Short mmCIF file of C-alpha atoms and ligand atoms in Angstrom, two decimals:
data_model
loop_
_atom_site.label_atom_id
_atom_site.label_comp_id
_atom_site.label_asym_id
_atom_site.label_seq_id
_atom_site.Cartn_x
_atom_site.Cartn_y
_atom_site.Cartn_z
CA MET A 857 -12.18 -9.43 -14.68
CA MET A 858 -15.95 -9.41 -15.03
CA LYS A 859 -16.22 -11.01 -11.74
CA ASN A 860 -14.43 -8.37 -9.90
CA PHE A 861 -16.69 -5.69 -11.33
CA LYS A 862 -19.74 -7.23 -9.66
CA LYS A 863 -17.83 -6.44 -6.50
CA MET A 864 -17.45 -2.76 -7.19
CA PRO A 865 -19.63 -0.67 -5.19
CA GLY A 866 -23.11 -0.75 -6.62
CA LEU A 867 -23.20 2.40 -8.53
CA ALA A 868 -19.60 3.49 -8.38
CA LEU A 869 -19.82 6.25 -10.98
CA ILE A 870 -16.37 6.02 -12.38
CA MET A 871 -15.69 2.27 -13.08
CA ALA A 872 -12.03 2.15 -13.04
CA ILE A 873 -11.96 -0.91 -15.35
CA ALA A 874 -8.46 0.03 -15.55
CA ALA A 875 -5.47 -1.54 -14.59
CA THR A 876 -2.89 -0.80 -12.18
CA SER A 877 -0.20 -1.70 -10.57
CA SER A 878 0.47 -4.11 -8.97
CA CYS A 879 -1.34 -1.99 -11.30
CA GLN A 880 -1.68 -4.50 -13.94
CA GLN A 881 -4.76 -4.92 -16.09
CA THR A 882 -6.17 -8.24 -17.26
CA ASN A 883 -8.12 -6.65 -19.96
CA LYS A 884 -6.33 -4.08 -22.12
CA THR A 885 -9.35 -3.01 -24.14
CA ALA A 886 -11.11 -1.95 -20.94
CA SER A 887 -8.69 0.41 -19.66
CA LYS A 888 -10.26 3.70 -19.84
CA ALA A 889 -12.16 5.14 -16.90
CA THR A 890 -15.64 6.01 -17.91
CA ALA A 891 -17.81 8.54 -15.90
CA ASP A 892 -21.43 7.92 -15.56
CA THR A 893 -22.71 11.53 -15.05
CA SER A 894 -26.23 10.47 -14.47
CA LYS A 895 -25.87 9.59 -10.80
CA LYS A 896 -23.95 11.25 -8.01
CA THR A 897 -21.66 9.23 -5.81
CA MET A 898 -22.02 9.71 -2.07
CA TYR A 899 -18.45 9.44 -0.78
CA LEU A 900 -17.90 8.68 2.72
CA SER A 901 -15.04 11.37 2.99
CA GLN A 902 -13.47 14.03 0.86
CA PRO A 903 -10.05 14.44 -0.54
CA LEU A 904 -7.53 15.80 1.88
CA ILE A 905 -5.78 17.79 -0.79
CA SER A 906 -6.76 18.69 -4.34
CA GLU A 907 -3.84 20.66 -5.63
CA ILE A 908 -1.84 17.63 -6.42
CA TYR A 909 -2.77 14.06 -6.74
CA THR A 910 -1.70 11.74 -3.90
CA ALA A 911 -2.11 8.04 -3.24
CA ASP A 912 -0.94 5.14 -1.08
CA PRO A 913 -0.99 7.23 2.26
CA SER A 914 1.29 6.01 5.03
CA ALA A 915 0.23 8.12 7.98
CA HIS A 916 2.27 8.62 11.21
CA LEU A 917 1.98 10.68 14.30
CA PHE A 918 5.49 12.14 14.93
CA ASN A 919 5.70 14.41 17.97
CA GLY A 920 2.05 15.06 18.17
CA LYS A 921 1.70 16.02 14.44
CA ILE A 922 0.20 14.07 11.76
CA TYR A 923 2.32 13.42 8.57
CA ILE A 924 1.26 11.54 5.56
CA TYR A 925 3.80 9.92 3.40
CA PRO A 926 1.96 9.31 0.00
CA SER A 927 2.83 8.55 -3.55
CA HIS A 928 2.70 11.70 -5.85
CA ASP A 929 0.61 10.70 -8.88
CA ILE A 930 1.10 12.58 -12.01
CA GLU A 931 0.08 12.48 -15.69
CA ALA A 932 3.51 11.49 -17.08
CA GLY A 933 2.05 10.60 -20.52
CA THR A 934 3.45 6.95 -20.13
CA PRO A 935 1.12 4.64 -21.99
CA GLU A 936 -0.94 2.31 -19.67
CA ASN A 937 0.16 -1.46 -19.89
CA ASP A 938 0.00 -4.58 -17.83
CA ASN A 939 2.89 -3.68 -15.75
CA GLY A 940 1.47 -0.33 -14.44
CA ASP A 941 4.01 1.86 -16.41
CA HIS A 942 1.47 4.60 -16.37
CA PHE A 943 2.15 4.91 -12.51
CA ASP A 944 5.23 6.79 -13.51
CA MET A 945 5.71 8.83 -10.44
CA LYS A 946 8.83 10.90 -10.16
CA ASP A 947 8.95 12.45 -6.50
CA TYR A 948 7.36 12.59 -3.13
CA HIS A 949 5.50 15.17 -1.46
CA ILE A 950 4.90 14.94 2.38
CA LEU A 951 1.55 16.17 3.67
CA SER A 952 1.05 17.45 7.41
CA MET A 953 -1.85 18.25 9.58
CA ASP A 954 -2.04 19.36 13.24
CA SER A 955 -5.42 17.39 13.72
CA ILE A 956 -7.73 15.17 11.71
CA ASN A 957 -9.99 18.07 10.60
CA GLY A 958 -7.22 20.42 10.30
CA LYS A 959 -5.55 22.34 7.52
CA VAL A 960 -3.53 20.02 5.25
CA THR A 961 -0.18 21.20 4.15
CA ASP A 962 1.74 20.09 1.11
CA ASN A 963 5.36 20.54 2.18
CA GLY A 964 6.82 20.46 -1.38
CA ILE A 965 9.32 17.95 -2.86
CA ALA A 966 10.75 15.82 -0.15
CA LEU A 967 12.72 13.43 -2.49
CA SER A 968 13.09 13.43 -6.29
CA ILE A 969 14.05 10.27 -8.45
CA LYS A 970 16.82 12.20 -10.08
CA ASP A 971 18.40 12.28 -6.55
CA ILE A 972 18.39 8.48 -6.13
CA PRO A 973 21.51 7.18 -7.64
CA TRP A 974 20.38 3.66 -8.39
CA ALA A 975 16.90 4.52 -9.48
CA GLY A 976 15.54 3.88 -12.92
CA ARG A 977 11.67 4.72 -12.74
CA GLN A 978 8.37 4.55 -10.96
CA LEU A 979 8.51 5.76 -7.38
CA TRP A 980 5.66 3.77 -5.76
CA ALA A 981 4.18 3.69 -2.31
CA PRO A 982 6.52 4.95 0.46
CA ASP A 983 6.42 4.87 4.32
CA ALA A 984 8.59 6.45 7.09
CA ALA A 985 9.82 6.04 10.61
CA LEU A 986 11.47 8.08 13.24
CA LYS A 987 14.22 6.93 15.36
CA ASN A 988 16.53 8.92 17.74
CA GLY A 989 15.70 12.24 15.97
CA THR A 990 16.21 11.01 12.45
CA TYR A 991 13.48 10.50 9.87
CA TYR A 992 13.73 7.47 7.47
CA LEU A 993 11.81 7.48 4.24
CA TYR A 994 11.45 3.98 2.75
CA PHE A 995 10.61 3.89 -0.85
CA PRO A 996 10.19 1.17 -3.78
CA VAL A 997 11.46 2.17 -7.27
CA LYS A 998 12.77 0.05 -10.17
CA ASP A 999 16.45 -0.03 -10.37
CA LYS A 1000 18.16 0.59 -13.85
CA SER A 1001 17.53 -3.13 -14.57
CA ASP A 1002 13.77 -2.32 -14.19
CA VAL A 1003 13.52 -4.43 -10.99
CA PHE A 1004 11.69 -2.99 -8.00
CA ARG A 1005 13.94 -2.76 -4.96
CA ILE A 1006 13.39 -0.64 -1.75
CA GLY A 1007 15.49 2.13 -0.75
CA VAL A 1008 16.02 4.42 2.25
CA ALA A 1009 16.55 8.13 2.76
CA THR A 1010 17.17 10.24 5.77
CA SER A 1011 16.27 13.71 7.12
CA LYS A 1012 16.30 15.55 10.35
CA ASN A 1013 12.91 17.05 9.38
CA PRO A 1014 9.88 14.85 9.06
CA VAL A 1015 8.82 16.52 5.65
CA GLY A 1016 12.49 16.37 4.21
CA PRO A 1017 14.29 17.19 2.09
CA PHE A 1018 15.68 13.49 2.38
CA LYS A 1019 19.02 12.19 1.31
CA ALA A 1020 18.98 8.84 -0.43
CA GLU A 1021 21.44 6.06 0.51
CA ALA A 1022 23.76 5.22 -2.40
CA LYS A 1023 22.21 1.70 -2.89
CA PRO A 1024 18.87 -0.10 -2.22
CA ILE A 1025 18.56 -2.07 0.99
CA GLU A 1026 20.40 -5.23 0.43
CA GLY A 1027 17.99 -8.20 0.24
CA SER A 1028 15.10 -5.93 -0.43
CA TYR A 1029 12.75 -6.33 -3.62
CA SER A 1030 9.23 -5.85 -4.74
CA ILE A 1031 6.99 -2.87 -3.39
CA ASP A 1032 5.09 -1.26 -0.66
CA PRO A 1033 7.26 -0.95 2.38
CA ALA A 1034 5.29 -0.43 5.73
CA ILE A 1035 7.20 0.13 8.77
CA PHE A 1036 6.02 -0.82 12.16
CA THR A 1037 7.71 -0.20 15.51
CA ASP A 1038 6.74 -2.51 18.20
CA THR A 1039 6.33 -1.55 21.92
CA ASP A 1040 9.67 -3.02 22.75
CA GLY A 1041 11.36 -0.73 20.23
CA SER A 1042 11.91 -3.31 17.57
CA THR A 1043 11.19 -2.04 14.05
CA TYR A 1044 10.04 -4.17 11.10
CA MET A 1045 9.38 -3.76 7.27
CA TYR A 1046 6.46 -5.52 5.83
CA PHE A 1047 6.71 -5.41 2.03
CA GLY A 1048 5.69 -6.99 -1.26
CA GLY A 1049 3.07 -6.89 -4.14
CA ILE A 1050 2.23 -9.24 -6.81
CA TRP A 1051 1.46 -8.73 -10.50
CA GLY A 1052 3.11 -5.32 -11.32
CA GLY A 1053 4.81 -5.45 -7.86
CA GLN A 1054 7.04 -8.39 -9.18
CA LEU A 1055 6.77 -10.56 -6.06
CA GLN A 1056 5.79 -13.73 -8.25
CA ARG A 1057 9.17 -13.22 -10.07
CA TRP A 1058 11.20 -13.82 -6.82
CA ASN A 1059 12.26 -17.36 -5.96
CA ASN A 1060 14.95 -18.12 -3.16
CA GLY A 1061 16.40 -14.59 -3.37
CA LYS A 1062 16.63 -14.52 -7.26
CA TYR A 1063 14.68 -12.55 -9.69
CA ASP A 1064 13.37 -14.23 -12.97
CA ALA A 1065 13.10 -11.48 -15.56
CA ASN A 1066 11.17 -13.85 -17.67
CA GLY A 1067 8.77 -14.88 -14.82
CA SER A 1068 5.07 -14.60 -14.86
CA LYS A 1069 3.19 -11.28 -14.94
CA THR A 1070 0.65 -12.68 -12.49
CA ASP A 1071 0.17 -15.52 -9.84
CA SER A 1072 -2.61 -17.06 -11.80
CA GLN A 1073 -0.42 -20.12 -12.98
CA LYS A 1074 -0.52 -21.49 -9.43
CA GLU A 1075 -4.39 -21.09 -8.43
CA ASN A 1076 -4.48 -24.26 -6.37
CA GLU A 1077 -1.29 -23.52 -4.30
CA PRO A 1078 -0.89 -21.46 -1.29
CA SER A 1079 -0.87 -17.79 -2.16
CA LEU A 1080 2.28 -15.74 -2.47
CA ASN A 1081 2.84 -13.89 0.86
CA ALA A 1082 4.01 -10.48 1.91
CA LYS A 1083 7.36 -10.45 3.46
CA ILE A 1084 8.61 -9.15 6.87
CA ALA A 1085 12.18 -8.19 7.67
CA LYS A 1086 13.48 -6.83 11.06
CA LEU A 1087 15.30 -3.69 10.60
CA THR A 1088 18.84 -3.27 11.95
CA ASN A 1089 19.33 -0.53 14.91
CA ASN A 1090 20.60 1.85 12.28
CA MET A 1091 17.39 1.48 10.36
CA LEU A 1092 19.24 1.17 7.12
CA SER A 1093 19.47 -2.68 6.56
CA PHE A 1094 17.59 -6.01 7.13
CA ASP A 1095 18.47 -7.91 10.27
CA GLY A 1096 18.43 -11.14 8.50
CA SER A 1097 16.62 -12.56 5.41
CA PRO A 1098 12.87 -11.64 4.94
CA LYS A 1099 10.34 -14.15 6.07
CA ASP A 1100 6.84 -15.02 4.71
CA VAL A 1101 3.80 -13.39 6.32
CA VAL A 1102 1.33 -16.30 6.26
CA VAL A 1103 -2.27 -15.80 6.37
CA LEU A 1104 -4.37 -18.62 7.59
CA ASP A 1105 -8.11 -19.60 6.78
CA GLU A 1106 -10.72 -20.82 9.17
CA ASN A 1107 -9.09 -24.29 9.14
CA ASN A 1108 -5.59 -22.89 9.87
CA LYS A 1109 -4.47 -23.60 6.28
CA PRO A 1110 -2.76 -20.83 4.17
CA LEU A 1111 -5.09 -19.06 1.94
CA LEU A 1112 -4.77 -20.35 -1.71
CA THR A 1113 -3.97 -18.27 -4.85
CA LYS A 1114 -7.43 -18.88 -6.32
CA ASP A 1115 -8.94 -17.15 -3.28
CA HIS A 1116 -8.77 -13.79 -4.78
CA ASP A 1117 -11.28 -12.29 -2.19
CA ARG A 1118 -8.88 -12.93 0.65
CA ARG A 1119 -5.39 -13.63 -0.40
CA PHE A 1120 -2.62 -10.97 -0.15
CA PHE A 1121 -1.85 -8.84 -3.13
CA GLU A 1122 -0.27 -5.45 -2.01
CA GLY A 1123 -0.36 -2.65 0.31
CA ALA A 1124 0.48 -4.25 3.71
CA TRP A 1125 0.14 -2.37 6.92
CA MET A 1126 0.64 -3.47 10.73
CA HIS A 1127 -1.04 -1.97 13.68
CA LYS A 1128 -1.13 -3.27 17.35
CA TYR A 1129 -4.47 -3.28 19.13
CA ASN A 1130 -5.05 -4.73 22.66
CA GLY A 1131 -1.81 -6.63 22.42
CA LYS A 1132 -2.56 -8.41 19.10
CA TYR A 1133 -0.92 -7.74 15.72
CA TYR A 1134 -3.23 -6.66 12.88
CA PHE A 1135 -1.85 -7.33 9.51
CA THR A 1136 -3.93 -5.54 6.94
CA TYR A 1137 -3.73 -5.71 3.20
CA SER A 1138 -5.28 -5.05 -0.23
CA THR A 1139 -6.74 -8.14 -2.25
CA GLY A 1140 -5.76 -6.33 -5.37
CA ASP A 1141 -7.86 -7.53 -8.14
CA THR A 1142 -10.86 -7.84 -6.03
CA HIS A 1143 -10.19 -4.42 -4.50
CA PHE A 1144 -10.97 -5.32 -0.84
CA LEU A 1145 -9.00 -4.31 2.20
CA ALA A 1146 -8.58 -7.41 4.45
CA SER A 1147 -7.50 -7.95 8.07
CA ALA A 1148 -5.93 -10.78 9.64
CA ILE A 1149 -4.81 -11.15 13.45
CA GLY A 1150 -1.73 -12.69 15.11
CA ASP A 1151 0.18 -12.87 18.35
CA THR A 1152 3.55 -11.90 17.11
CA PRO A 1153 4.85 -9.26 14.36
CA TYR A 1154 5.83 -12.42 12.33
CA GLY A 1155 2.29 -14.14 12.66
CA PRO A 1156 1.01 -16.49 11.45
CA PHE A 1157 -2.14 -14.34 11.04
CA LYS A 1158 -5.72 -15.56 10.95
CA TYR A 1159 -7.76 -14.07 8.30
CA GLN A 1160 -10.68 -12.09 9.80
CA GLY A 1161 -12.55 -10.52 6.88
CA THR A 1162 -12.95 -7.54 4.62
CA PHE A 1163 -12.89 -4.24 6.61
CA MET A 1164 -13.15 -1.88 3.70
CA ASN A 1165 -15.22 -2.37 0.60
CA PRO A 1166 -13.83 -1.39 -2.77
CA VAL A 1167 -13.21 2.34 -3.40
CA GLU A 1168 -13.78 4.08 -6.59
CA GLY A 1169 -10.71 3.19 -8.81
CA TRP A 1170 -8.65 -0.10 -9.13
CA THR A 1171 -6.00 0.14 -6.43
CA THR A 1172 -6.65 -0.05 -2.70
CA HIS A 1173 -4.10 1.08 -0.27
CA HIS A 1174 -4.18 2.24 3.42
CA SER A 1175 -2.59 2.95 6.68
CA ILE A 1176 -4.13 2.79 10.18
CA ILE A 1177 -3.15 4.99 13.02
CA GLU A 1178 -4.28 5.85 16.54
CA ILE A 1179 -4.71 9.59 17.34
CA LYS A 1180 -5.91 10.81 20.72
CA GLY A 1181 -7.56 7.38 21.52
CA LYS A 1182 -9.34 7.04 18.22
CA TRP A 1183 -8.28 5.05 15.29
CA TYR A 1184 -8.33 6.23 11.80
CA ILE A 1185 -7.70 4.85 8.26
CA PHE A 1186 -6.04 6.84 5.49
CA TYR A 1187 -6.78 5.52 2.04
CA HIS A 1188 -7.19 6.67 -1.54
CA ASP A 1189 -9.68 6.73 -4.43
CA THR A 1190 -10.09 8.57 -7.75
CA GLN A 1191 -12.69 10.94 -6.91
CA LEU A 1192 -11.04 14.06 -8.11
CA SER A 1193 -9.82 12.66 -11.59
CA GLY A 1194 -11.84 9.59 -12.45
CA LYS A 1195 -8.64 8.10 -13.59
CA THR A 1196 -6.83 4.89 -12.16
CA HIS A 1197 -3.49 6.47 -11.95
CA LEU A 1198 -4.54 9.97 -10.60
CA ARG A 1199 -5.65 9.37 -7.03
CA ASN A 1200 -6.51 11.43 -3.96
CA VAL A 1201 -5.90 10.56 -0.32
CA LYS A 1202 -8.65 10.54 2.26
CA VAL A 1203 -9.19 9.72 5.92
CA THR A 1204 -12.05 8.28 8.14
CA GLU A 1205 -12.47 6.82 11.46
CA LEU A 1206 -11.96 3.08 11.99
CA THR A 1207 -13.58 1.07 14.79
CA HIS A 1208 -12.40 -2.14 16.52
CA LYS A 1209 -15.51 -4.09 17.62
CA ALA A 1210 -15.73 -5.70 21.08
CA ASP A 1211 -14.59 -9.01 19.49
CA GLY A 1212 -11.47 -7.49 18.22
CA THR A 1213 -12.36 -7.63 14.50
CA ILE A 1214 -12.50 -4.30 12.50
CA ALA A 1215 -15.97 -2.99 11.63
CA LEU A 1216 -16.65 -2.80 7.93
CA ILE A 1217 -16.18 0.59 6.42
CA GLU A 1218 -18.23 1.48 3.17
CA PRO A 1219 -16.38 4.00 1.40
CA ILE A 1220 -19.16 4.82 -0.83
CA LYS A 1221 -22.53 5.50 0.89
CA LYS A 1222 -25.35 3.27 -0.43
O1 FUB B 807 1.00 3.58 -6.37
C1 FUB B 807 1.53 2.59 -7.19
C2 FUB B 807 1.00 1.23 -6.64
O2 FUB B 807 -0.33 1.21 -6.70
C3 FUB B 807 1.19 0.96 -5.12
O3 FUB B 807 2.57 0.51 -4.87
C4 FUB B 807 0.21 -0.09 -4.89
O4 FUB B 807 0.09 -0.41 -3.57
C5 FUB B 807 -0.95 0.48 -5.61
O5 FUB B 807 -1.76 1.41 -4.79
#
């Protein structure tokens, strides 16, 4: 864990030595965020909203308006532990904006855990899609057996209220659904997260409740991969079994588990730029946002590098969209609370360089 902290922004004032989610911590005794009030952090951007805590922002432009589908962080009083139980969210609020610098509206409760028939606990990072006038909200939540599954809910309104389907998406598991619609109209879900996200407990479509809490027992093997599944035309099911999203190193070999600075951890996103597919994700315990480029939605993807250095807080989760010819990244940190599980969403511009790679973003000014 100490290794990771060396990589935190030099003077990040609030050292979230905490754990999270995928939200797991490796050092229980160091789980309290501590504020160093002697120095002032220079944040690249400011929270979009401060009335509620929000995280994991999945942004979309629907009919010319910006909608952000975030997690709604709360102080649930659930004790912190290695599984990220303290990320005990119970509903979703959708944010909307007419323009990047415009007013941000919190549109109230869009979906509550009590209205999801199969849900147990912990509504984590959602995403959304629009097809033929219907809005689809995709969400991970633990079922009544405490296994993360991914559900879908529908609405005629981008901000809900949404009505959940009676069961999770068949064949779905783990966390962090990210929906990508390609230029040919095909829609895909990227998903998965290790550690608290449970991906390491899945083997050949089966869940091992006694499986490892981390991926650390396989350090010299290829790392666990995010998954991709094409969605059926009605957007409610997987069109076939999920496939691995493989990220290759400079020698065209899959990244290894021990490569914590580069391997996939959680928080997948896909965007298309100049005909190439950009798979971006969080490296989790090393707190980077990484990018990898491929020629198809399925990859394989060649690792390109870090494009965002660690934010304040433990988790790192983002989305990338184009608005009026400019590209933006929506992300979160813990500026408002100094607590790992009470986060706030932000936005800043993102640049693709002439060689196609993404320019490095420093979320805290040096
Ligand atoms: O918000 C809960 C979890 O924290 C998300 O699912 C992860 O991506 C991390 O941000």
